[in-house]
Structure formats: C-alpha cells, structure tokens
C-alpha cells in the first residue's frame, strides 16, 4: 500500500500542477496531501492489522469477539454478585440491612429463635424463648442503617420512661424487657402477644366487624395509654 501511495504521489507531482485539477474538477494536490497527513505509522499499523487477520487462520471473527466480550462481561458480573452474596451471608444481613435470623439461633447468649413473625420498614421481628427462664418474647431487630438505629435508640428511651411511670402495668403500654447489640443490629426484647389488631379483625370481625364490647375494651386501653404519654411529656 505504501509503495502504491508513493508511486501515485510521484505521478501526480510530475504532472502540470498549474492546472491543479483532474477531469472531474477535484483538486488532486489537496487529496494527496490529505491522504499523506495520516503519516506512515498509521498506514503501517493498518496494514499490520489487516495482514494479521488475513494470515492468521485462527483469528477471531468480529462476531466471535462480540460473543467473547459479552461472555466476559457476564463472568465479571456473576463473580461480583457471588462476592456480594458471600458478604451478605457473612454479615447475616441482606442488601437492605435486614438481619436474616435462623430458627434455633441464640441471640445474646440467651434468646433462642423459635419463629419468624415478619418485617416492617424499620425492623423485622422474631419470636424467641428465654433459655434461662423459658419465657417467650418478641425480639425486634432494627435494620443496619444509621437512621433506623437512631430511631431505635429513641424508642428505647421513650419506652424506658413509660415503663418507669407505669411500674404496675395498668396503662397498657408494651413492656421493654431488654435490649442489646448483635452484629451491628440494635435488638429490642418485648413481651410477646398472640396477635396484633389486624389479625384480630381478620379472625373475629370478618363477618360484620368487631363487637361493640371488643371495640369499647380496645378504646379504653388506648385512652389509658395516651394519658400515660401525656403524663410523660
């Protein structure tokens, strides 16, 4: 290719440059100068690439290169996901910061998990048995997140104050039994109940709602709890 380019340059430069144009009206000198502006190094690199592709019968086709590139990308992604999952298993928390408890696991050397109760925005809850007293409790495991942790710490302070003001447990506020840290998760231990209000409505009020007697009882407990909150202000 280089020899052809030199030959063409000598032929054109030997012609009458005063005319400066061929039969089609294009400026030949400008074309030659533009073509030569790339430099011999670029031409040699291009020739080398073409020769390599032609001479190497085992060279990858463009489609093969695309497939290899795609496969390589998938391998890297899969490896990254695998490492991410391994980190999750080691920390025992998912990508959103929820702790992943196992049945039979023991928290704080005392509370053994016997059931998973569900999860909410701030935490997930498990039912445990105190291996020292055989009492059942509910453990609220706060998500491993700075904002959630601060909310959990505020909840502890509020509950401690309410429990202190209601030592005889007559105002129907939930009792905070214990709290501790476990693998970067703040855990709150509460007394355990059979069901929440939603489950009670589904079970006992599916036909026509809760009875007036039940509503009156729940309302009374709610107002007593609110009066305690007002006292704690």
Coordinates of N, CA, C and O in Angstrom, one line a residue, residues 66-205:
X66 N -17.4 -10.2 19.6 CA -18.5 -9.7 20.3 C -19.0 -10.7 21.4 O -19.4 -10.3 22.5
X67 N -19.1 -12.0 21.0 CA -19.6 -13.0 21.9 C -18.6 -13.1 23.1 O -19.1 -13.3 24.2
X68 N -17.3 -13.1 22.8 CA -16.3 -13.2 23.9 C -16.5 -12.1 24.8 O -16.4 -12.2 26.0
X69 N -16.6 -10.9 24.3 CA -16.8 -9.7 25.1 C -18.0 -9.8 26.0 O -18.0 -9.5 27.2
X70 N -19.1 -10.2 25.4 CA -20.4 -10.4 26.2 C -20.2 -11.4 27.3 O -20.6 -11.2 28.4
X71 N -19.6 -12.6 26.9 CA -19.4 -13.6 27.9 C -18.5 -13.2 29.0 O -18.7 -13.4 30.2
X72 N -17.4 -12.4 28.7 CA -16.5 -11.9 29.7 C -17.2 -11.0 30.6 O -17.1 -11.0 31.8
X73 N -18.1 -10.1 30.1 CA -18.9 -9.2 30.9 C -19.8 -10.0 31.9 O -19.9 -9.6 33.1
X74 N -20.4 -11.0 31.4 CA -21.3 -11.8 32.3 C -20.5 -12.5 33.4 O -21.0 -12.6 34.5
X75 N -19.3 -13.0 33.1 CA -18.5 -13.7 34.1 C -18.1 -12.7 35.2 O -18.2 -13.0 36.4
X76 N -17.8 -11.5 34.8 CA -17.4 -10.5 35.8 C -18.6 -10.1 36.7 O -18.5 -10.0 37.9
X77 N -19.7 -10.0 36.0 CA -21.0 -9.7 36.8 C -21.3 -10.8 37.7 O -21.6 -10.6 38.9
X78 N -21.2 -12.0 37.2 CA -21.5 -13.2 38.1 C -20.6 -13.3 39.3 O -21.0 -13.5 40.4
X79 N -19.3 -13.0 39.0 CA -18.3 -13.0 40.1 C -18.6 -12.0 41.1 O -18.5 -12.2 42.3
X80 N -19.0 -10.7 40.7 CA -19.3 -9.7 41.6 C -20.5 -10.0 42.4 O -20.6 -9.8 43.6
X81 N -21.6 -10.6 41.8 CA -22.8 -11.0 42.5 C -22.4 -12.1 43.6 O -23.0 -12.1 44.7
X82 N -21.5 -13.0 43.2 CA -21.2 -14.1 44.1 C -20.5 -13.5 45.3 O -20.8 -13.9 46.5
X83 N -19.5 -12.6 45.1 CA -18.8 -12.0 46.3 C -19.8 -11.2 47.1 O -19.7 -11.2 48.3
X84 N -20.8 -10.5 46.5 CA -21.8 -9.7 47.2 C -22.6 -10.7 48.1 O -22.9 -10.4 49.3
X85 N -23.0 -11.8 47.6 CA -23.8 -12.7 48.3 C -23.0 -13.3 49.5 O -23.6 -13.6 50.6
X86 N -21.7 -13.6 49.2 CA -20.9 -14.1 50.3 C -20.8 -13.1 51.4 O -20.8 -13.5 52.6
X87 N -20.6 -11.8 51.1 CA -20.5 -10.8 52.1 C -21.8 -10.7 52.9 O -21.8 -10.5 54.1
X88 N -23.0 -10.9 52.2 CA -24.3 -10.8 52.9 C -24.4 -12.0 53.9 O -24.8 -11.8 55.0
X89 N -23.9 -13.2 53.5 CA -24.0 -14.3 54.4 C -23.1 -14.2 55.6 O -23.5 -14.5 56.7
X90 N -21.9 -13.6 55.4 CA -21.0 -13.4 56.5 C -21.6 -12.3 57.5 O -21.5 -12.5 58.7
X91 N -22.2 -11.3 56.9 CA -22.7 -10.2 57.8 C -24.1 -10.6 58.3 O -24.6 -9.9 59.2
X92 N -24.7 -11.6 57.8 CA -26.1 -12.1 58.2 C -27.1 -11.0 58.0 O -28.1 -10.9 58.7
X93 N -26.9 -10.1 57.0 CA -27.9 -9.1 56.7 C -28.0 -9.0 55.2 O -27.1 -9.3 54.4
X94 N -29.2 -8.7 54.7 CA -29.5 -8.6 53.3 C -29.0 -7.2 52.8 O -28.5 -6.4 53.5
X95 N -29.3 -6.9 51.5 CA -28.8 -5.7 50.9 C -29.5 -4.5 51.5 O -29.0 -3.3 51.4
X96 N -30.7 -4.6 52.1 CA -31.4 -3.5 52.6 C -31.2 -3.4 54.1 O -31.8 -2.5 54.8
X97 N -30.3 -4.2 54.7 CA -29.9 -4.0 56.1 C -30.8 -4.8 57.0 O -30.6 -4.7 58.3
X98 N -31.7 -5.7 56.5 CA -32.4 -6.6 57.4 C -31.6 -7.8 57.9 O -30.9 -8.4 57.0
X99 N -31.6 -8.1 59.1 CA -30.9 -9.2 59.6 C -31.7 -10.5 59.2 O -32.9 -10.5 59.2
X100 N -30.9 -11.5 58.9 CA -31.5 -12.8 58.4 C -31.3 -13.9 59.5 O -30.3 -14.6 59.5
X101 N -32.3 -14.0 60.4 CA -32.1 -15.0 61.5 C -32.4 -16.4 61.1 O -33.1 -16.6 60.1
X102 N -31.9 -17.3 61.8 CA -32.2 -18.8 61.6 C -32.9 -19.3 62.8 O -32.6 -18.9 63.9
X103 N -33.8 -20.2 62.5 CA -34.5 -20.9 63.6 C -33.5 -21.7 64.4 O -32.7 -22.5 63.9
X104 N -33.6 -21.5 65.7 CA -32.6 -22.2 66.6 C -31.4 -21.3 67.0 O -30.7 -21.6 67.9
X105 N -31.3 -20.2 66.3 CA -30.1 -19.3 66.6 C -30.4 -18.6 68.0 O -31.5 -18.4 68.3
X106 N -29.3 -18.4 68.7 CA -29.3 -17.8 70.0 C -28.8 -16.4 70.0 O -27.7 -16.2 69.5
X107 N -29.6 -15.5 70.4 CA -29.2 -14.1 70.5 C -28.7 -13.7 71.9 O -29.3 -14.1 72.9
X108 N -27.6 -13.0 71.9 CA -27.0 -12.5 73.2 C -26.8 -13.6 74.2 O -26.9 -13.4 75.4
X109 N -26.6 -14.8 73.8 CA -26.3 -15.9 74.7 C -27.5 -16.3 75.5 O -27.4 -17.1 76.5
X110 N -28.7 -15.9 75.1 CA -29.9 -16.1 76.0 C -31.2 -16.4 75.2 O -32.0 -17.3 75.7
X111 N -31.4 -15.7 74.1 CA -32.7 -15.8 73.5 C -32.6 -16.6 72.2 O -31.9 -16.3 71.2
X112 N -33.4 -17.8 72.2 CA -33.3 -18.7 71.1 C -34.5 -18.5 70.2 O -35.6 -18.4 70.6
X113 N -34.2 -18.3 68.9 CA -35.3 -18.0 67.9 C -36.1 -19.3 67.7 O -35.6 -20.4 67.4
X114 N -37.4 -19.1 67.8 CA -38.3 -20.3 67.5 C -39.3 -20.0 66.4 O -39.9 -20.9 65.9
X115 N -39.4 -18.7 65.9 CA -40.3 -18.4 64.8 C -40.0 -17.1 64.3 O -39.5 -16.2 65.0
X116 N -40.3 -16.9 63.0 CA -40.2 -15.6 62.3 C -41.6 -14.9 62.2 O -42.5 -15.6 61.7
X117 N -41.7 -13.7 62.7 CA -43.0 -13.1 62.7 C -43.3 -12.1 61.6 O -44.4 -11.8 61.3
X118 N -42.2 -11.6 60.9 CA -42.5 -10.7 59.8 C -41.5 -9.5 59.9 O -40.6 -9.5 60.7
X119 N -41.7 -8.6 59.0 CA -40.8 -7.4 58.9 C -41.6 -6.1 58.6 O -42.7 -6.2 58.0
X120 N -41.1 -5.0 59.0 CA -41.7 -3.7 58.6 C -40.6 -2.8 58.0 O -39.6 -3.2 57.6
X121 N -40.9 -1.5 58.1 CA -40.0 -0.5 57.4 C -38.7 -0.4 58.2 O -37.6 -0.4 57.7
X122 N -38.8 -0.5 59.6 CA -37.6 -0.2 60.4 C -36.9 -1.5 60.9 O -35.8 -1.5 61.3
X123 N -37.7 -2.6 60.9 CA -37.1 -3.8 61.5 C -37.8 -5.1 61.1 O -38.8 -5.0 60.3
X124 N -37.3 -6.2 61.5 CA -38.0 -7.5 61.4 C -38.1 -8.1 62.8 O -37.3 -7.8 63.7
X125 N -39.1 -8.9 63.0 CA -39.4 -9.4 64.4 C -39.4 -11.0 64.4 O -39.9 -11.6 63.4
X126 N -38.8 -11.5 65.4 CA -38.8 -13.0 65.6 C -39.3 -13.3 67.0 O -39.2 -12.4 67.9
X127 N -39.9 -14.4 67.2 CA -40.3 -14.9 68.5 C -39.2 -15.8 69.0 O -38.7 -16.6 68.3
X128 N -38.9 -15.5 70.3 CA -37.8 -16.3 70.9 C -38.2 -16.8 72.3 O -39.3 -16.4 72.8
X129 N -37.4 -17.7 72.8 CA -37.7 -18.3 74.1 C -36.4 -18.0 75.0 O -35.3 -18.2 74.5
X130 N -36.6 -17.5 76.1 CA -35.5 -17.2 77.0 C -35.0 -18.6 77.6 O -35.8 -19.2 78.4
X131 N -33.8 -19.0 77.3 CA -33.4 -20.3 77.8 C -33.1 -20.3 79.3 O -32.8 -21.4 79.8
X132 N -33.1 -19.1 79.9 CA -32.8 -19.1 81.3 C -34.1 -19.2 82.1 O -34.2 -19.7 83.2
X133 N -35.2 -18.6 81.5 CA -36.5 -18.6 82.3 C -37.6 -19.3 81.5 O -38.7 -19.5 82.1
X134 N -37.4 -19.8 80.3 CA -38.3 -20.4 79.4 C -39.5 -19.5 79.0 O -40.5 -20.0 78.5
X135 N -39.4 -18.2 79.3 CA -40.5 -17.3 78.9 C -40.3 -17.0 77.4 O -39.2 -16.9 76.9
X136 N -41.4 -16.7 76.7 CA -41.4 -16.3 75.3 C -41.5 -14.8 75.2 O -42.2 -14.1 75.9
X137 N -40.7 -14.3 74.3 CA -40.6 -12.9 74.0 C -40.6 -12.6 72.5 O -40.4 -13.6 71.7
X138 N -40.8 -11.4 72.1 CA -40.6 -10.9 70.7 C -39.4 -10.0 70.7 O -39.3 -9.1 71.4
X139 N -38.5 -10.3 69.7 CA -37.3 -9.5 69.5 C -37.5 -8.7 68.2 O -37.7 -9.3 67.2
X140 N -37.3 -7.4 68.4 CA -37.4 -6.5 67.2 C -36.0 -6.2 66.8 O -35.2 -5.6 67.6
X141 N -35.6 -6.6 65.6 CA -34.2 -6.4 65.1 C -34.2 -5.2 64.2 O -34.7 -5.3 63.1
X142 N -33.6 -4.1 64.6 CA -33.5 -2.9 63.8 C -32.6 -3.1 62.6 O -31.6 -3.8 62.7
X143 N -33.0 -2.6 61.5 CA -32.2 -2.6 60.3 C -30.8 -2.0 60.5 O -30.7 -1.0 61.3
X144 N -29.8 -2.5 59.9 CA -28.4 -2.0 60.0 C -28.4 -0.7 59.1 O -27.9 -0.7 58.0
X145 N -28.9 0.4 59.7 CA -28.9 1.7 58.9 C -28.9 2.8 60.0 O -29.5 2.7 61.0
X146 N -28.1 3.8 59.7 CA -27.9 4.9 60.7 C -29.2 5.5 61.2 O -29.4 5.7 62.4
X147 N -30.1 5.8 60.2 CA -31.3 6.5 60.6 C -32.2 5.5 61.4 O -32.8 5.9 62.4
X148 N -32.3 4.3 61.0 CA -33.1 3.3 61.7 C -32.6 3.1 63.1 O -33.3 2.9 64.1
X149 N -31.3 3.1 63.2 CA -30.7 2.9 64.5 C -31.0 4.0 65.5 O -31.3 3.8 66.7
X150 N -30.9 5.2 65.0 CA -31.3 6.4 65.8 C -32.7 6.3 66.3 O -33.1 6.7 67.4
X151 N -33.6 5.9 65.4 CA -35.0 5.7 65.7 C -35.2 4.7 66.8 O -36.0 4.8 67.7
X152 N -34.4 3.6 66.7 CA -34.5 2.5 67.7 C -34.0 3.0 69.1 O -34.6 2.6 70.1
X153 N -32.9 3.8 69.1 CA -32.4 4.3 70.3 C -33.4 5.3 71.0 O -33.6 5.3 72.2
X154 N -34.1 6.1 70.1 CA -35.2 7.0 70.7 C -36.3 6.1 71.3 O -36.9 6.5 72.3
X155 N -36.7 5.1 70.6 CA -37.7 4.2 71.0 C -37.4 3.6 72.4 O -38.3 3.5 73.3
X156 N -36.1 3.2 72.6 CA -35.7 2.6 73.9 C -35.9 3.7 75.0 O -36.4 3.3 76.1
X157 N -35.5 4.9 74.8 CA -35.6 5.9 75.8 C -37.0 6.2 76.1 O -37.4 6.4 77.3
X158 N -37.9 6.3 75.1 CA -39.3 6.6 75.4 C -40.0 5.4 76.2 O -40.7 5.6 77.2
X159 N -39.7 4.2 75.8 CA -40.3 3.0 76.4 C -39.8 2.9 77.9 O -40.5 2.5 78.8
X160 N -38.5 3.2 78.1 CA -38.0 3.1 79.5 C -38.7 4.1 80.4 O -39.1 3.8 81.5
X161 N -38.9 5.3 79.8 CA -39.6 6.3 80.6 C -41.1 6.0 80.9 O -41.6 6.1 82.0
X162 N -41.8 5.4 79.9 CA -43.2 5.0 80.1 C -43.3 3.8 81.1 O -44.2 3.8 81.9
X163 N -42.4 2.9 80.9 CA -42.4 1.7 81.9 C -42.1 2.1 83.3 O -42.6 1.6 84.3
X164 N -41.2 3.2 83.4 CA -40.9 3.7 84.8 C -42.1 4.3 85.4 O -42.3 4.2 86.6
X165 N -42.9 5.1 84.6 CA -44.0 5.7 85.1 C -45.2 4.8 85.4 O -46.1 5.1 86.1
X166 N -45.2 3.6 84.7 CA -46.3 2.6 84.9 C -45.7 1.3 85.4 O -45.7 0.3 84.7
X167 N -45.1 1.3 86.6 CA -44.5 0.2 87.1 C -45.4 -1.0 87.4 O -45.1 -2.1 87.3
X168 N -46.7 -0.7 87.6 CA -47.7 -1.7 87.9 C -48.4 -2.2 86.6 O -49.2 -3.1 86.7
X169 N -48.0 -1.7 85.5 CA -48.5 -2.1 84.2 C -50.0 -2.0 84.1 O -50.7 -3.0 83.7
X170 N -50.6 -0.8 84.4 CA -52.0 -0.6 84.4 C -52.4 0.3 83.2 O -53.6 0.4 83.0
X171 N -51.5 0.8 82.5 CA -51.8 1.7 81.4 C -51.7 1.1 80.0 O -51.8 1.8 79.0
X172 N -51.4 -0.2 80.0 CA -51.5 -1.0 78.7 C -50.4 -0.5 77.7 O -50.7 -0.5 76.5
X173 N -49.3 -0.1 78.2 CA -48.1 0.2 77.3 C -47.2 -1.0 77.3 O -47.0 -1.6 78.3
X174 N -46.7 -1.3 76.1 CA -45.9 -2.5 76.0 C -44.6 -2.4 76.8 O -44.1 -1.3 77.0
X175 N -44.2 -3.5 77.4 CA -43.1 -3.5 78.3 C -41.8 -3.9 77.5 O -41.7 -4.9 76.8
X176 N -40.8 -3.1 77.7 CA -39.5 -3.3 77.1 C -38.7 -4.2 78.1 O -38.3 -3.7 79.2
X177 N -38.4 -5.4 77.8 CA -37.8 -6.4 78.7 C -36.3 -6.2 78.7 O -35.6 -6.2 79.7
X178 N -35.7 -6.0 77.5 CA -34.2 -6.0 77.4 C -33.9 -5.3 76.0 O -34.7 -5.2 75.1
X179 N -32.6 -5.0 75.9 CA -32.1 -4.5 74.6 C -30.6 -4.8 74.5 O -29.9 -4.8 75.6
X180 N -30.1 -5.0 73.3 CA -28.7 -5.4 73.2 C -28.3 -5.1 71.7 O -29.2 -5.0 70.8
X181 N -27.0 -5.2 71.5 CA -26.5 -5.1 70.1 C -26.0 -6.4 69.7 O -25.4 -7.2 70.5
X182 N -26.3 -6.7 68.4 CA -25.9 -8.0 67.8 C -25.5 -7.8 66.4 O -26.3 -7.5 65.5
X183 N -24.2 -8.0 66.1 CA -23.7 -7.9 64.7 C -24.1 -6.6 64.0 O -24.7 -6.7 62.9
X184 N -23.9 -5.5 64.7 CA -24.3 -4.2 64.1 C -25.8 -3.9 64.1 O -26.2 -3.0 63.4
X185 N -26.6 -4.7 64.7 CA -28.0 -4.5 64.8 C -28.5 -4.3 66.2 O -28.0 -5.0 67.1
X186 N -29.3 -3.3 66.4 CA -29.9 -3.0 67.7 C -31.1 -3.9 67.9 O -32.0 -3.9 67.0
X187 N -31.2 -4.6 69.0 CA -32.3 -5.5 69.2 C -33.1 -5.1 70.5 O -32.5 -4.8 71.5
X188 N -34.4 -5.1 70.4 CA -35.3 -4.8 71.5 C -36.1 -6.0 71.8 O -36.7 -6.6 70.9
X189 N -36.1 -6.3 73.1 CA -36.9 -7.5 73.5 C -38.2 -7.0 74.2 O -38.1 -6.3 75.2
X190 N -39.3 -7.5 73.7 CA -40.6 -7.1 74.2 C -41.4 -8.4 74.7 O -41.1 -9.5 74.4
X191 N -42.4 -8.1 75.6 CA -43.3 -9.2 75.9 C -44.0 -9.6 74.7 O -44.3 -8.8 73.7
X192 N -44.3 -10.9 74.6 CA -44.9 -11.5 73.4 C -46.5 -11.5 73.5 O -47.0 -11.9 74.6
X193 N -47.1 -11.2 72.4 CA -48.6 -11.3 72.4 C -49.1 -12.3 71.3 O -48.3 -12.7 70.4
X194 N -50.3 -12.7 71.4 CA -50.8 -13.7 70.5 C -51.0 -13.1 69.1 O -50.6 -13.8 68.1
X195 N -51.6 -12.0 68.9 CA -51.9 -11.4 67.6 C -52.0 -9.9 67.7 O -52.3 -9.3 68.8
X196 N -51.8 -9.2 66.5 CA -52.0 -7.8 66.5 C -53.4 -7.5 66.1 O -54.2 -8.4 65.9
X197 N -53.7 -6.2 66.1 CA -55.1 -5.8 65.8 C -55.6 -6.2 64.5 O -56.8 -6.6 64.3
X198 N -54.7 -6.1 63.5 CA -55.1 -6.5 62.1 C -55.5 -8.0 62.1 O -56.6 -8.3 61.5
X199 N -54.7 -8.8 62.7 CA -55.1 -10.3 62.8 C -56.4 -10.5 63.5 O -57.2 -11.4 63.2
X200 N -56.6 -9.7 64.6 CA -57.8 -9.9 65.4 C -59.0 -9.5 64.6 O -60.1 -10.2 64.6
X201 N -58.9 -8.4 63.8 CA -60.1 -8.0 62.9 C -60.3 -9.1 61.9 O -61.5 -9.4 61.6
X202 N -59.3 -9.7 61.3 CA -59.5 -10.7 60.3 C -60.1 -12.0 60.9 O -61.0 -12.6 60.3
X203 N -59.7 -12.3 62.1 CA -60.2 -13.6 62.7 C -61.6 -13.4 63.3 O -62.4 -14.3 63.1
X204 N -61.8 -12.3 64.0 CA -63.1 -12.2 64.7 C -64.1 -11.2 64.1 O -65.2 -11.2 64.5
X205 N -63.6 -10.4 63.1 CA -64.5 -9.4 62.5 C -64.8 -9.6 61.1 O -65.2 -8.6 60.4

